PDB file of C-alpha atoms in Angstrom:
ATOM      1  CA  UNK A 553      34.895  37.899 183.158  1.00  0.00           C
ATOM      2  CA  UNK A 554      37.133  40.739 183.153  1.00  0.00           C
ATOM      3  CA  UNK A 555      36.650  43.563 185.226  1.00  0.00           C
ATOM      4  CA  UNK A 556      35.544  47.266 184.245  1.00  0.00           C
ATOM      5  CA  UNK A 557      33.140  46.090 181.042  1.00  0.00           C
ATOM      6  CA  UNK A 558      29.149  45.644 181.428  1.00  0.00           C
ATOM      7  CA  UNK A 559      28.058  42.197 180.698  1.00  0.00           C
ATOM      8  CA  UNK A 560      24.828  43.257 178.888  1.00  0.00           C
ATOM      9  CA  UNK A 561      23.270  41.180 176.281  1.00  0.00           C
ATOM     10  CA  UNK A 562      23.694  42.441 172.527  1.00  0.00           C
ATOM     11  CA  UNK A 563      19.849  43.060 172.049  1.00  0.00           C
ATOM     12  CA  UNK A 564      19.520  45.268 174.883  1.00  0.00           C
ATOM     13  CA  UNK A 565      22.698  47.333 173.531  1.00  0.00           C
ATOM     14  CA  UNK A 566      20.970  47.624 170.193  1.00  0.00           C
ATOM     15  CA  UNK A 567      17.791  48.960 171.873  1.00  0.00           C
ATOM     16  CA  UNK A 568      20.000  51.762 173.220  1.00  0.00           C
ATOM     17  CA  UNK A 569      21.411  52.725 170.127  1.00  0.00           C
ATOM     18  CA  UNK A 570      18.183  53.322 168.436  1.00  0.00           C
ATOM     19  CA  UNK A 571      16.069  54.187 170.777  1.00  0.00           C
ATOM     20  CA  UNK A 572      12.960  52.969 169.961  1.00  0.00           C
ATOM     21  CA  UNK A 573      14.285  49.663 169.405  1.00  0.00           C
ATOM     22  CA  UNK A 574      14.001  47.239 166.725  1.00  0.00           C
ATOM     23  CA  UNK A 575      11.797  44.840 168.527  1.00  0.00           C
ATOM     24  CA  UNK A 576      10.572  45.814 171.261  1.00  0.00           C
ATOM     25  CA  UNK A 577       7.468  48.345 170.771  1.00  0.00           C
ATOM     26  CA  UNK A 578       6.251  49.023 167.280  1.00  0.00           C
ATOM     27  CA  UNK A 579       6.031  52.201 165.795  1.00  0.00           C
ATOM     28  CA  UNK A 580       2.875  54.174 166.356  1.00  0.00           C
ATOM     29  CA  UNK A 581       1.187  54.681 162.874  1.00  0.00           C
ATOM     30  CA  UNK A 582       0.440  58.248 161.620  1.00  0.00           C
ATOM     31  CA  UNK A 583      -2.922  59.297 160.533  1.00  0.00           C
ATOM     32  CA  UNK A 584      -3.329  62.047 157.818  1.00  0.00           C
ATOM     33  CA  UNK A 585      -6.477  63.562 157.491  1.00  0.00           C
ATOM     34  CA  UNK A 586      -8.240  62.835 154.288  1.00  0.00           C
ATOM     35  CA  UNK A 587      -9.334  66.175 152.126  1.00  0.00           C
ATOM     36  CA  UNK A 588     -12.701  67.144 150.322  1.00  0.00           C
ATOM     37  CA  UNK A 589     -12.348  65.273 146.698  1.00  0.00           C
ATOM     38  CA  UNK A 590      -9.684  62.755 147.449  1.00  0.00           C
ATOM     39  CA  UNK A 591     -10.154  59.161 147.779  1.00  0.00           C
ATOM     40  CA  UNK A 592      -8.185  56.902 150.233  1.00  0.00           C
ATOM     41  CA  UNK A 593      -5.879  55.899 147.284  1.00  0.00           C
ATOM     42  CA  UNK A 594      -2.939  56.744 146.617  1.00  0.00           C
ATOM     43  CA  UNK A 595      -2.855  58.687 143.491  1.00  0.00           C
ATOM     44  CA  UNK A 596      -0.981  57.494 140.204  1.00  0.00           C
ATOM     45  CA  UNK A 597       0.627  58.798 137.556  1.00  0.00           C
ATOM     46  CA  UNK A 598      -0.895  56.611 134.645  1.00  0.00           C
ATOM     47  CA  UNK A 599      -4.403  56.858 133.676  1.00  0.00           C
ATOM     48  CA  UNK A 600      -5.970  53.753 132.516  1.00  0.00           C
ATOM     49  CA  UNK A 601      -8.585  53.709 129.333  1.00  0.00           C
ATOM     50  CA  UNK A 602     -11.073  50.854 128.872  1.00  0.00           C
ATOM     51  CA  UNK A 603      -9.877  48.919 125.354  1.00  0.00           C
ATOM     52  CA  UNK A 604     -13.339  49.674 124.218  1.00  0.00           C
ATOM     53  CA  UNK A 605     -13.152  53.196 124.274  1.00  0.00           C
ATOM     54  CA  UNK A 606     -10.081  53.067 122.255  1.00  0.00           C
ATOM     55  CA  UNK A 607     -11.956  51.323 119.140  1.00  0.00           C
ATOM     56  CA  UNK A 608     -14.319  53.505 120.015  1.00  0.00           C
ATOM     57  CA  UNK A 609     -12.373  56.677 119.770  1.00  0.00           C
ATOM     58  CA  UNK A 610     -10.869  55.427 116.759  1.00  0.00           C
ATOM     59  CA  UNK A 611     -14.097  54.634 114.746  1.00  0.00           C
ATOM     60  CA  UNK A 612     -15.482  58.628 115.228  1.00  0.00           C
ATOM     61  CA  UNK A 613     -12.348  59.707 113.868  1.00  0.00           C
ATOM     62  CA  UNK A 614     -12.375  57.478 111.054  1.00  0.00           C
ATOM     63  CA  UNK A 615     -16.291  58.425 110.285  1.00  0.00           C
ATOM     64  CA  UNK A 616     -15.387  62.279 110.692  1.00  0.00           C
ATOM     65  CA  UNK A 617     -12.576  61.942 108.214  1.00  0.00           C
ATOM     66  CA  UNK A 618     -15.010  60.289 105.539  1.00  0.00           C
ATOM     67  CA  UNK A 619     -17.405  62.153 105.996  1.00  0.00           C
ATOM     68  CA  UNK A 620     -15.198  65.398 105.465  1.00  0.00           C
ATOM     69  CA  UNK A 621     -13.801  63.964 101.984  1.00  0.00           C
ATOM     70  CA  UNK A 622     -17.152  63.142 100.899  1.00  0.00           C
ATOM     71  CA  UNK A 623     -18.268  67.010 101.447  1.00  0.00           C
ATOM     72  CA  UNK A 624     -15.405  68.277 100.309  1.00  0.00           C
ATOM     73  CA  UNK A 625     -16.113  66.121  96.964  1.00  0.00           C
ATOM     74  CA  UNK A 626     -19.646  67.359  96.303  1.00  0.00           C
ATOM     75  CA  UNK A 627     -18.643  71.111  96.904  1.00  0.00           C
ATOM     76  CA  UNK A 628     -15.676  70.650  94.308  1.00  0.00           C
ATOM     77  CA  UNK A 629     -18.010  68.309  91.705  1.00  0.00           C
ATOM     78  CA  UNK A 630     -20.424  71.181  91.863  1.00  0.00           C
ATOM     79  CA  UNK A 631     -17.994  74.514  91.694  1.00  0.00           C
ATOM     80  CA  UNK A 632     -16.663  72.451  88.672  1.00  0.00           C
ATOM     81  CA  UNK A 633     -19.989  72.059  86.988  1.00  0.00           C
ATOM     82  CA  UNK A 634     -20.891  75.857  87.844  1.00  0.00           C
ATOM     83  CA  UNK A 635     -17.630  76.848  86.424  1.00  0.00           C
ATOM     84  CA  UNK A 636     -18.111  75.151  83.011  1.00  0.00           C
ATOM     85  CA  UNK A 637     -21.885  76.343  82.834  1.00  0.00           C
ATOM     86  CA  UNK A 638     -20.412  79.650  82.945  1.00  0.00           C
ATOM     87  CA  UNK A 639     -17.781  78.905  80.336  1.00  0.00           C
ATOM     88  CA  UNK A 640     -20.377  77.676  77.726  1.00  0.00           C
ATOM     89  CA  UNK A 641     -22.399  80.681  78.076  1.00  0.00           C
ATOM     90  CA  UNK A 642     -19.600  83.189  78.076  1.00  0.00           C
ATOM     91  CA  UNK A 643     -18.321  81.150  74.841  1.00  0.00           C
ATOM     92  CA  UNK A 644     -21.989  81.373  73.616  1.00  0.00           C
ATOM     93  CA  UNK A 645     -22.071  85.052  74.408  1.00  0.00           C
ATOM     94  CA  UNK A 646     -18.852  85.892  72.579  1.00  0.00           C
ATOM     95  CA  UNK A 647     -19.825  85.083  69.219  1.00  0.00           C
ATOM     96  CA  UNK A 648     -21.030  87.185  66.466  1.00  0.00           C
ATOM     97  CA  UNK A 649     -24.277  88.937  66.655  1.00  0.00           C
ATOM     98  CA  UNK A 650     -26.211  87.434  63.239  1.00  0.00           C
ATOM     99  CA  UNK A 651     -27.600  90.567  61.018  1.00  0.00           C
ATOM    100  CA  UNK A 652     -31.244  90.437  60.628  1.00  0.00           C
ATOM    101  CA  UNK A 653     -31.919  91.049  56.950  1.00  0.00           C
ATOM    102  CA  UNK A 654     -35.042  93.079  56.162  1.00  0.00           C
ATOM    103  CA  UNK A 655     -36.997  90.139  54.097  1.00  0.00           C
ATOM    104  CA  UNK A 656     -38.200  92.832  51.413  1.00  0.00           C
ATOM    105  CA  UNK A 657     -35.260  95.132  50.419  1.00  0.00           C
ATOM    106  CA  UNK A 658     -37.682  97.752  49.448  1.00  0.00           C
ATOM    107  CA  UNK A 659     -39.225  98.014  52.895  1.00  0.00           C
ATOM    108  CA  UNK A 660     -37.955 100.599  55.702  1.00  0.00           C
ATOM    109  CA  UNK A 661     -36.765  98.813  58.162  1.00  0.00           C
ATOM    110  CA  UNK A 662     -38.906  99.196  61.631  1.00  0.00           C
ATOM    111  CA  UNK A 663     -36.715 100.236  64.604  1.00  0.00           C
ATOM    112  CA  UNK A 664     -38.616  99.832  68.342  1.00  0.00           C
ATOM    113  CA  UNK A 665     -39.301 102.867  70.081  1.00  0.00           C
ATOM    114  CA  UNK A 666     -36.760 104.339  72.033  1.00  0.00           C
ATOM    115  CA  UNK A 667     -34.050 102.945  70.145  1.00  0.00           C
ATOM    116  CA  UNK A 668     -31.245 105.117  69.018  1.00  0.00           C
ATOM    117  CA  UNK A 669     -30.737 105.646  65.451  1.00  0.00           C
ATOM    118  CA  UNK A 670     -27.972 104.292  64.085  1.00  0.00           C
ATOM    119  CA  UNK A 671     -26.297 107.667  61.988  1.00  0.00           C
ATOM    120  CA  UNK A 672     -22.877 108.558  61.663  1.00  0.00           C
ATOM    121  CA  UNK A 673     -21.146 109.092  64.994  1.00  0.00           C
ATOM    122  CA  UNK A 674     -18.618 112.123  64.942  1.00  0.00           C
ATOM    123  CA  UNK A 675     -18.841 112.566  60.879  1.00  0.00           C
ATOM    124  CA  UNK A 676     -17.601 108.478  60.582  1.00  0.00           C
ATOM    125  CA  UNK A 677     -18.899 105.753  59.370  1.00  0.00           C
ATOM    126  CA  UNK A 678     -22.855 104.612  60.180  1.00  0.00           C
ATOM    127  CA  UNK A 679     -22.139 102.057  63.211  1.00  0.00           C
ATOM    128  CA  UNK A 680     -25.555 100.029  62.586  1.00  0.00           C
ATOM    129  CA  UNK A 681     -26.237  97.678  59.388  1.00  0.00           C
ATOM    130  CA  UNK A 682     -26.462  99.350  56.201  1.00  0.00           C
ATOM    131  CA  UNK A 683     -30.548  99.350  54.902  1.00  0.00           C
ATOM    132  CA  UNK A 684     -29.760  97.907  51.515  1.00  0.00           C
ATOM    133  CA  UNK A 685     -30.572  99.543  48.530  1.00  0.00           C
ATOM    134  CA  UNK A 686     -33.810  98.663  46.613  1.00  0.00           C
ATOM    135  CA  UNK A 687     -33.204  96.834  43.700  1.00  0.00           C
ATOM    136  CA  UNK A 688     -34.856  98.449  40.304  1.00  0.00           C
ATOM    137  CA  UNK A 689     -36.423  95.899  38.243  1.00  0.00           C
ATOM    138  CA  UNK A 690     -37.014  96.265  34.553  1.00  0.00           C
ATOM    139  CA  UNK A 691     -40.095  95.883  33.001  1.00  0.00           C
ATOM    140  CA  UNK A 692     -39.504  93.384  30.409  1.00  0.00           C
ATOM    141  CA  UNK A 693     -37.261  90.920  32.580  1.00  0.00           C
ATOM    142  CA  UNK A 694     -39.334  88.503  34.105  1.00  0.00           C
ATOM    143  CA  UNK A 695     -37.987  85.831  37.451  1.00  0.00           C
ATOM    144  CA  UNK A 696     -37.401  83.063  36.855  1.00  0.00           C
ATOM    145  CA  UNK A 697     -39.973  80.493  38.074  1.00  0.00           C
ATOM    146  CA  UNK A 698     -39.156  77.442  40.112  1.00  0.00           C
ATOM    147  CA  UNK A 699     -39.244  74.204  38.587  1.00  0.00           C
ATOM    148  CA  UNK A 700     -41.262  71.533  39.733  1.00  0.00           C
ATOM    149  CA  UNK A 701     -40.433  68.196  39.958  1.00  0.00           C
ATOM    150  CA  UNK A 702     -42.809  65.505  39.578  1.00  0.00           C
ATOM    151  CA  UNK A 703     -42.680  62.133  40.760  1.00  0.00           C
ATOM    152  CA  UNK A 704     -42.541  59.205  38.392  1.00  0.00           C
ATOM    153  CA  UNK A 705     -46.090  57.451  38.694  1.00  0.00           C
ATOM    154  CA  UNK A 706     -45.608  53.498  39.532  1.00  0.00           C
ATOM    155  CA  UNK A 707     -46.202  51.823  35.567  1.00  0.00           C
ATOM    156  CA  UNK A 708     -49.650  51.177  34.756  1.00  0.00           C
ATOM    157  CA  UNK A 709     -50.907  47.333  33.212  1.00  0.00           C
ATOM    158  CA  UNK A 710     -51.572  48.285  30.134  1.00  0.00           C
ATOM    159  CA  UNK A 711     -51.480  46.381  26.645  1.00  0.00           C
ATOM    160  CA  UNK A 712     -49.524  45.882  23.690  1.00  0.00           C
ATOM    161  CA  UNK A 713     -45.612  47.978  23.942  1.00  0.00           C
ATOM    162  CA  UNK A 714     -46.027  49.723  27.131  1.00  0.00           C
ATOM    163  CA  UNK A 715     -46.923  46.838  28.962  1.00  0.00           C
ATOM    164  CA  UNK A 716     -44.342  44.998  27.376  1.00  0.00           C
ATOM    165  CA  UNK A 717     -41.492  47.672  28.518  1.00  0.00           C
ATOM    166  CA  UNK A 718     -42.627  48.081  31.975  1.00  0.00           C
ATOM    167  CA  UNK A 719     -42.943  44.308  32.893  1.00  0.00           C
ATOM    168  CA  UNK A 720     -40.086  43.615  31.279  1.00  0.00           C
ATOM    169  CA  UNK A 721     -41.649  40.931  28.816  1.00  0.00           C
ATOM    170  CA  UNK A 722     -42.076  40.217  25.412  1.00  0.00           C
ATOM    171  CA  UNK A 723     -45.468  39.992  23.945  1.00  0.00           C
ATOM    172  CA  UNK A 724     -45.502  38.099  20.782  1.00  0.00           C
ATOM    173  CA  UNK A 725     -46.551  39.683  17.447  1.00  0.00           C
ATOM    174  CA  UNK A 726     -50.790  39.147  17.624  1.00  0.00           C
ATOM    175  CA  UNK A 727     -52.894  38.338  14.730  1.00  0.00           C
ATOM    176  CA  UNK A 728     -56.545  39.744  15.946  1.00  0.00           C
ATOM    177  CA  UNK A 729     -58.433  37.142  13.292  1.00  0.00           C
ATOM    178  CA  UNK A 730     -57.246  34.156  15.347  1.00  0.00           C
ATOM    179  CA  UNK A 731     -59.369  33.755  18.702  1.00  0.00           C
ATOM    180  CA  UNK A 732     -56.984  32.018  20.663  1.00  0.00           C
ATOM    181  CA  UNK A 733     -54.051  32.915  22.437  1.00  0.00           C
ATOM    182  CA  UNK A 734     -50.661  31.364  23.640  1.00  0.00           C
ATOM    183  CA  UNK A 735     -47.056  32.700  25.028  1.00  0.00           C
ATOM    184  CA  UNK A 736     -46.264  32.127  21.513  1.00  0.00           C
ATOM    185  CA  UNK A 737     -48.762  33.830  19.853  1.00  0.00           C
ATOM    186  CA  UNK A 738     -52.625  33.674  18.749  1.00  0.00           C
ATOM    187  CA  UNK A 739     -53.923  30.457  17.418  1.00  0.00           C
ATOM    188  CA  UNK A 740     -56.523  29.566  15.073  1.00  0.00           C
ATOM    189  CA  UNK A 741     -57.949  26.474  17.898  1.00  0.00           C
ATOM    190  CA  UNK A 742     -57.845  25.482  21.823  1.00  0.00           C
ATOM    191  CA  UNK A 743     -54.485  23.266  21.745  1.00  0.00           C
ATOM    192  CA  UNK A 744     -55.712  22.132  25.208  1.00  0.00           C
ATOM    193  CA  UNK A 745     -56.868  18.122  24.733  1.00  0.00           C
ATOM    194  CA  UNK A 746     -60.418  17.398  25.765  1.00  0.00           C
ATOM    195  CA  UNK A 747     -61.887  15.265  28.482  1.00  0.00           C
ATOM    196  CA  UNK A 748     -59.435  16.783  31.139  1.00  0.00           C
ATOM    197  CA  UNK A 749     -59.923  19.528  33.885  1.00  0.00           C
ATOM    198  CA  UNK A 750     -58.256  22.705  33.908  1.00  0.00           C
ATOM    199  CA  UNK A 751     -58.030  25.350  36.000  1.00  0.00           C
ATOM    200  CA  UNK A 752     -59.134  28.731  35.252  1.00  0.00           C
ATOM    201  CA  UNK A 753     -57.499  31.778  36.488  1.00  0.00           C
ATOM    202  CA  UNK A 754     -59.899  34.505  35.694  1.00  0.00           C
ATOM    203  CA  UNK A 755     -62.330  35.819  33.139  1.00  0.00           C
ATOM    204  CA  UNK A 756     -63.663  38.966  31.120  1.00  0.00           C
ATOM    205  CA  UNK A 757     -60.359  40.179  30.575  1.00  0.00           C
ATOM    206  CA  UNK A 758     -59.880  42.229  27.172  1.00  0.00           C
ATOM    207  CA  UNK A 759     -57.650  40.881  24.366  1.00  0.00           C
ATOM    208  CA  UNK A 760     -54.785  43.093  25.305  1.00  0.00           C
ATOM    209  CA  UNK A 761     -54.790  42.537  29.113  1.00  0.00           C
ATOM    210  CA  UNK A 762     -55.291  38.935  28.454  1.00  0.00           C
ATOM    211  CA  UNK A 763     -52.094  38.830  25.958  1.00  0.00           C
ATOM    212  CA  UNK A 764     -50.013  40.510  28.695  1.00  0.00           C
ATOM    213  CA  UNK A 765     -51.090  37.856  31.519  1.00  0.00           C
ATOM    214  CA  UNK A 766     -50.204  35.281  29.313  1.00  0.00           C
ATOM    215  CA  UNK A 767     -46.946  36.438  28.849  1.00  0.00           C
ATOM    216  CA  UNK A 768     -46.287  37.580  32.069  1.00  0.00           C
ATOM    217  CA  UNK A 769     -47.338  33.553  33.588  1.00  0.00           C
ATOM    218  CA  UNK A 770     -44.938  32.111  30.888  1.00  0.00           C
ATOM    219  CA  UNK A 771     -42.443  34.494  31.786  1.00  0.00           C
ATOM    220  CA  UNK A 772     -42.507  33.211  35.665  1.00  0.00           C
ATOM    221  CA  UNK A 773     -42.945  29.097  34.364  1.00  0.00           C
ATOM    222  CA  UNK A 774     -46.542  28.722  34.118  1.00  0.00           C
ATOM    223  CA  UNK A 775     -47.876  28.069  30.475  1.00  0.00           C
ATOM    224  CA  UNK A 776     -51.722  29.468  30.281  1.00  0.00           C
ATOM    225  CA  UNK A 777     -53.946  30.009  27.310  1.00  0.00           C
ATOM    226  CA  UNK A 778     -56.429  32.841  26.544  1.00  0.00           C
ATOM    227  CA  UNK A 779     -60.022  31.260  25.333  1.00  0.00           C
ATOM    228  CA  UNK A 780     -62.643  33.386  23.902  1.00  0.00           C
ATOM    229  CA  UNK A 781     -65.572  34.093  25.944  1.00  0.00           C
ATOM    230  CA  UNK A 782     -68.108  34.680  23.408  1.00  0.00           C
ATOM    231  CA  UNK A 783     -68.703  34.083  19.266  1.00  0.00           C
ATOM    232  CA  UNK A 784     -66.573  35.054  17.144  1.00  0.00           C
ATOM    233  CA  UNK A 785     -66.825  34.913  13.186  1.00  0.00           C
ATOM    234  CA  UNK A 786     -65.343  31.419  12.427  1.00  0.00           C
ATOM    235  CA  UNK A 787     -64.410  32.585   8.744  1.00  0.00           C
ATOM    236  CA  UNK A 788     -61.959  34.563   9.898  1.00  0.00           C
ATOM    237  CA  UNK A 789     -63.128  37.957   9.485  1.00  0.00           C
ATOM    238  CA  UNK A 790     -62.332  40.621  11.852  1.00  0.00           C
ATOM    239  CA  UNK A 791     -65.661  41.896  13.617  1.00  0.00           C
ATOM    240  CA  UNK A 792     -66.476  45.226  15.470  1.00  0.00           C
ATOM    241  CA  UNK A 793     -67.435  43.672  18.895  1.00  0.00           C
ATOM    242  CA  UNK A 794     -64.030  42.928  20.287  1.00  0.00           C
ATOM    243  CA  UNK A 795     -64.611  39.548  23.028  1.00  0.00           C
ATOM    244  CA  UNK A 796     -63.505  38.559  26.450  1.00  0.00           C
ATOM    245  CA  UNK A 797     -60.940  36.072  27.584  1.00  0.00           C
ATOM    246  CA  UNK A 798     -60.571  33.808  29.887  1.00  0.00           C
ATOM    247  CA  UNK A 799     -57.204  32.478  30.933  1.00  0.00           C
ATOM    248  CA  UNK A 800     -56.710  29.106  31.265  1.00  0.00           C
ATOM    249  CA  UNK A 801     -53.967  27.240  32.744  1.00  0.00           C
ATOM    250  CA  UNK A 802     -52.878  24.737  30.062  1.00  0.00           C
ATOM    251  CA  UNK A 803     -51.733  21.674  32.788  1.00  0.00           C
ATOM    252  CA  UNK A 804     -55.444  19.669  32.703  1.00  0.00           C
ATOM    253  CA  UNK A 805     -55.635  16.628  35.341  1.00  0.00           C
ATOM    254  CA  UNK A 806     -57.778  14.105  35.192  1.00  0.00           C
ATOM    255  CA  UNK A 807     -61.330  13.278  36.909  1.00  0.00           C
ATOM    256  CA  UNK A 808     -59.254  10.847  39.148  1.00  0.00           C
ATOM    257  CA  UNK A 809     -56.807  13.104  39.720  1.00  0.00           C
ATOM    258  CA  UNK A 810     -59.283  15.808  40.383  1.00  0.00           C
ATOM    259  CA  UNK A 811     -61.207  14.062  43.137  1.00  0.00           C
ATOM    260  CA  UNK A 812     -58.147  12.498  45.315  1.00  0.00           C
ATOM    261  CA  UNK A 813     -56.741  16.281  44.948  1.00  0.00           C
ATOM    262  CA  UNK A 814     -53.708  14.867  43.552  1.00  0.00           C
ATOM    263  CA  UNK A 815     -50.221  16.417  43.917  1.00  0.00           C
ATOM    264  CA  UNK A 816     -50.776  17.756  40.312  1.00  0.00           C
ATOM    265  CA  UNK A 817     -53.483  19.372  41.395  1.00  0.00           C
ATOM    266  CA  UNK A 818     -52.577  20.673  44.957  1.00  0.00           C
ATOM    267  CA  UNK A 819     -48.740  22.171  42.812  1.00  0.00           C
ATOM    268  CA  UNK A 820     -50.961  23.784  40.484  1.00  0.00           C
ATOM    269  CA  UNK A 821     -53.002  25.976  42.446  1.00  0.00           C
ATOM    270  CA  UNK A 822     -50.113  27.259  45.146  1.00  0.00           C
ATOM    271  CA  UNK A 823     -48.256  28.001  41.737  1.00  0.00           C
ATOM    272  CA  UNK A 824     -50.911  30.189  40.770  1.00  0.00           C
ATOM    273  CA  UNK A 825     -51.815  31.473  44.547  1.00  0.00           C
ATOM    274  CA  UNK A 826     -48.047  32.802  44.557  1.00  0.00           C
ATOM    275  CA  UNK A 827     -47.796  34.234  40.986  1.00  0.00           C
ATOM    276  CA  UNK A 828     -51.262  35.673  42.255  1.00  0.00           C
ATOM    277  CA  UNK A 829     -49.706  38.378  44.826  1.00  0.00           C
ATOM    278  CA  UNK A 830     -46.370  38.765  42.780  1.00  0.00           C
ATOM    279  CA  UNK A 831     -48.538  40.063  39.577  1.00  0.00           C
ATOM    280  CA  UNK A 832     -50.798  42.451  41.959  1.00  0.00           C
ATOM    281  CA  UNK A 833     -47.370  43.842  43.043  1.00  0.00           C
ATOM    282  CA  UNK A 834     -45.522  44.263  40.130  1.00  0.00           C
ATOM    283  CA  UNK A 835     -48.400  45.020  37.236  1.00  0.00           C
ATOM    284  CA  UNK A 836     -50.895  46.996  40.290  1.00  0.00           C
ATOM    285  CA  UNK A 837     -53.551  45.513  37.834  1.00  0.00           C
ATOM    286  CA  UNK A 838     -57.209  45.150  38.836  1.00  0.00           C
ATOM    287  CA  UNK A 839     -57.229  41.827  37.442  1.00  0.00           C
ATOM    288  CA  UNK A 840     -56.468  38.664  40.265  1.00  0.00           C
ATOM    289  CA  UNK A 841     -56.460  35.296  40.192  1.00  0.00           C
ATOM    290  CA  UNK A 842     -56.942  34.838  43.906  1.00  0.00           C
ATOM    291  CA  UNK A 843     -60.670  32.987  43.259  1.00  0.00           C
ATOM    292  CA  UNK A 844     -59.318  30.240  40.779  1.00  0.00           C
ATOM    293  CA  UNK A 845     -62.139  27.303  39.525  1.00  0.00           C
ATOM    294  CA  UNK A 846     -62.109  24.412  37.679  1.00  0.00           C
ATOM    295  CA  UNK A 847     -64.231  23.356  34.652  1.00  0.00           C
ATOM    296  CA  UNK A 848     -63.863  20.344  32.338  1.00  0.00           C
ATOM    297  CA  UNK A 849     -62.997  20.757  28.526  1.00  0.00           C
ATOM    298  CA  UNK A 850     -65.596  18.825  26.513  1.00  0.00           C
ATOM    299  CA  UNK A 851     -65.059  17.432  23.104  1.00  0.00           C
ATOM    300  CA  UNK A 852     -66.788  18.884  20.063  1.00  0.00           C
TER     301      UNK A 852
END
């Protein structure tokens, strides 16, 4: 080795240069003292938030806001409806005031107590409503009364031309000395043939009455016939005791027919049930022929 140069190793000359060296001891650790309200920690600059809070957070806000609009609504809805309640009576308030007129002109008018009279202000013009003048009336003019209208009274059944022109029919010419009567006109005998059944409508009606059923049933398809109900003088002469009729349907059936309450039968009396109720509505007579019967035409 040469001469004049130290021989030592490169770790030790290292160890020298720091001083402490490298490797050899280890650093002595340093202890700070820890203060009231600090943890051993070391503090950070970043907070951190649970993720629930966050929705959390969010879902107030969101409530809060909705709940603001939906105030704010009802305190604008209602402003608005005060606001046009107020129009409406202002626009009520602005119109006209309506002039009582006294009811008789003749009258003084009554003004409350402690009302101010209504004279000329400042030699103008009266500012109330003129009292109108009383009107004279002369002697010999007399009002006017008020005419009175009268309702038309529902037509009455009765015989002969008014009947005829209320129910709309036509009544044949009628002969009072034959006893019998048809659609066509009165007949000196029954032209019903005998042995059948017929079916009678009603009975004890007057001659007239009983000419205006007639026509009326012939009038709505169902033929009858008006038979006396009591004598009459078979000479022909007219006599002072006018009789009762009976009115007859002129369809007869017979006995067979009657007891199996053939079709012929059964038609017959719904034609005469629904005639029944349209010649109660139409005449208003007293007369029906709800309680129909039959009876058997004998010979002579």
């Amino acid at each position: 080795m040469a001469s004049g140069r130290s021989n030592k190793p490169l770790f030790e000359l290292l160890r020298e240069d720091t001083g402490a060296g490298m490797f050899g001891r280890r650093a002595s650790a340093t202890f700070s003292e820890l203060k009231p309200g600090e943890t051993g920690r070391a503090r950070s600059a970043y907070v951190t938030v649970p993720r629930t809070w966050v929705y959390f957070g969010v879902a107030i806000v969101l409530a809060l806001i909705a709940g603001a609009w939906v105030i704010a609504y009802r305190s604008g809805h209602a402003s608005a409806e005060k606001e046009l309640a107020g129009s409406l009576v202002g626009g009520a308030r602005t119109d006209q005031p309506k002039v009582n007129e006294p009811e008789n002109p003749g009258k003084p008018v009554e003004r409350p107590i402690g009302a101010a009279p209504t004279g000329p202000r400042d030699g103008g013009k009266p500012t109330g409503a003129e009292v109108p003048k009383p009107e004279t009336k002369n002697e010999n003019q007399t009002e006017p009364k008020p005419e009175t209208k009268t309702r038309p009274e529902a037509p009455k059944p009765e015989g002969g031309k008014r009947a005829e022109e209320a129910l709309l029919i036509t009544l044949p010419v009628d002969d009072p000395a034959k006893p019998v009567l048809t659609s066509k006109g009165a007949v000196d005998a029954d032209p019903r043939p005998t042995g059948m059944n017929y079916m009678v409508l009603v009975g004890g009606l007057p001659r007239d009455e009983a000419r205006t059923m007639i026509a009326y049933l012939s009038a709505n398809g169902l033929e009858a016939v008006g038979v006396p109900m009591n004598v009459v003088d078979r000479a022909g002469r007219v006599v002072n005791n006018q009789p009762l009729f009976k009115v007859v349907c002129v369809g007869g059936i017979s006995r067979q027919q009657f007891r199996d309450k053939d079709s012929a039968r059964t038609n017959l009396e719904q034609a005469a049930a629904g005639l029944n109720e349209r010649w109660l509505r139409d005449t208003k007579s007293r007369w029906s022929f709800a309680k129909t019967y039959w009876e058997l035409l004998q010979g002579n």
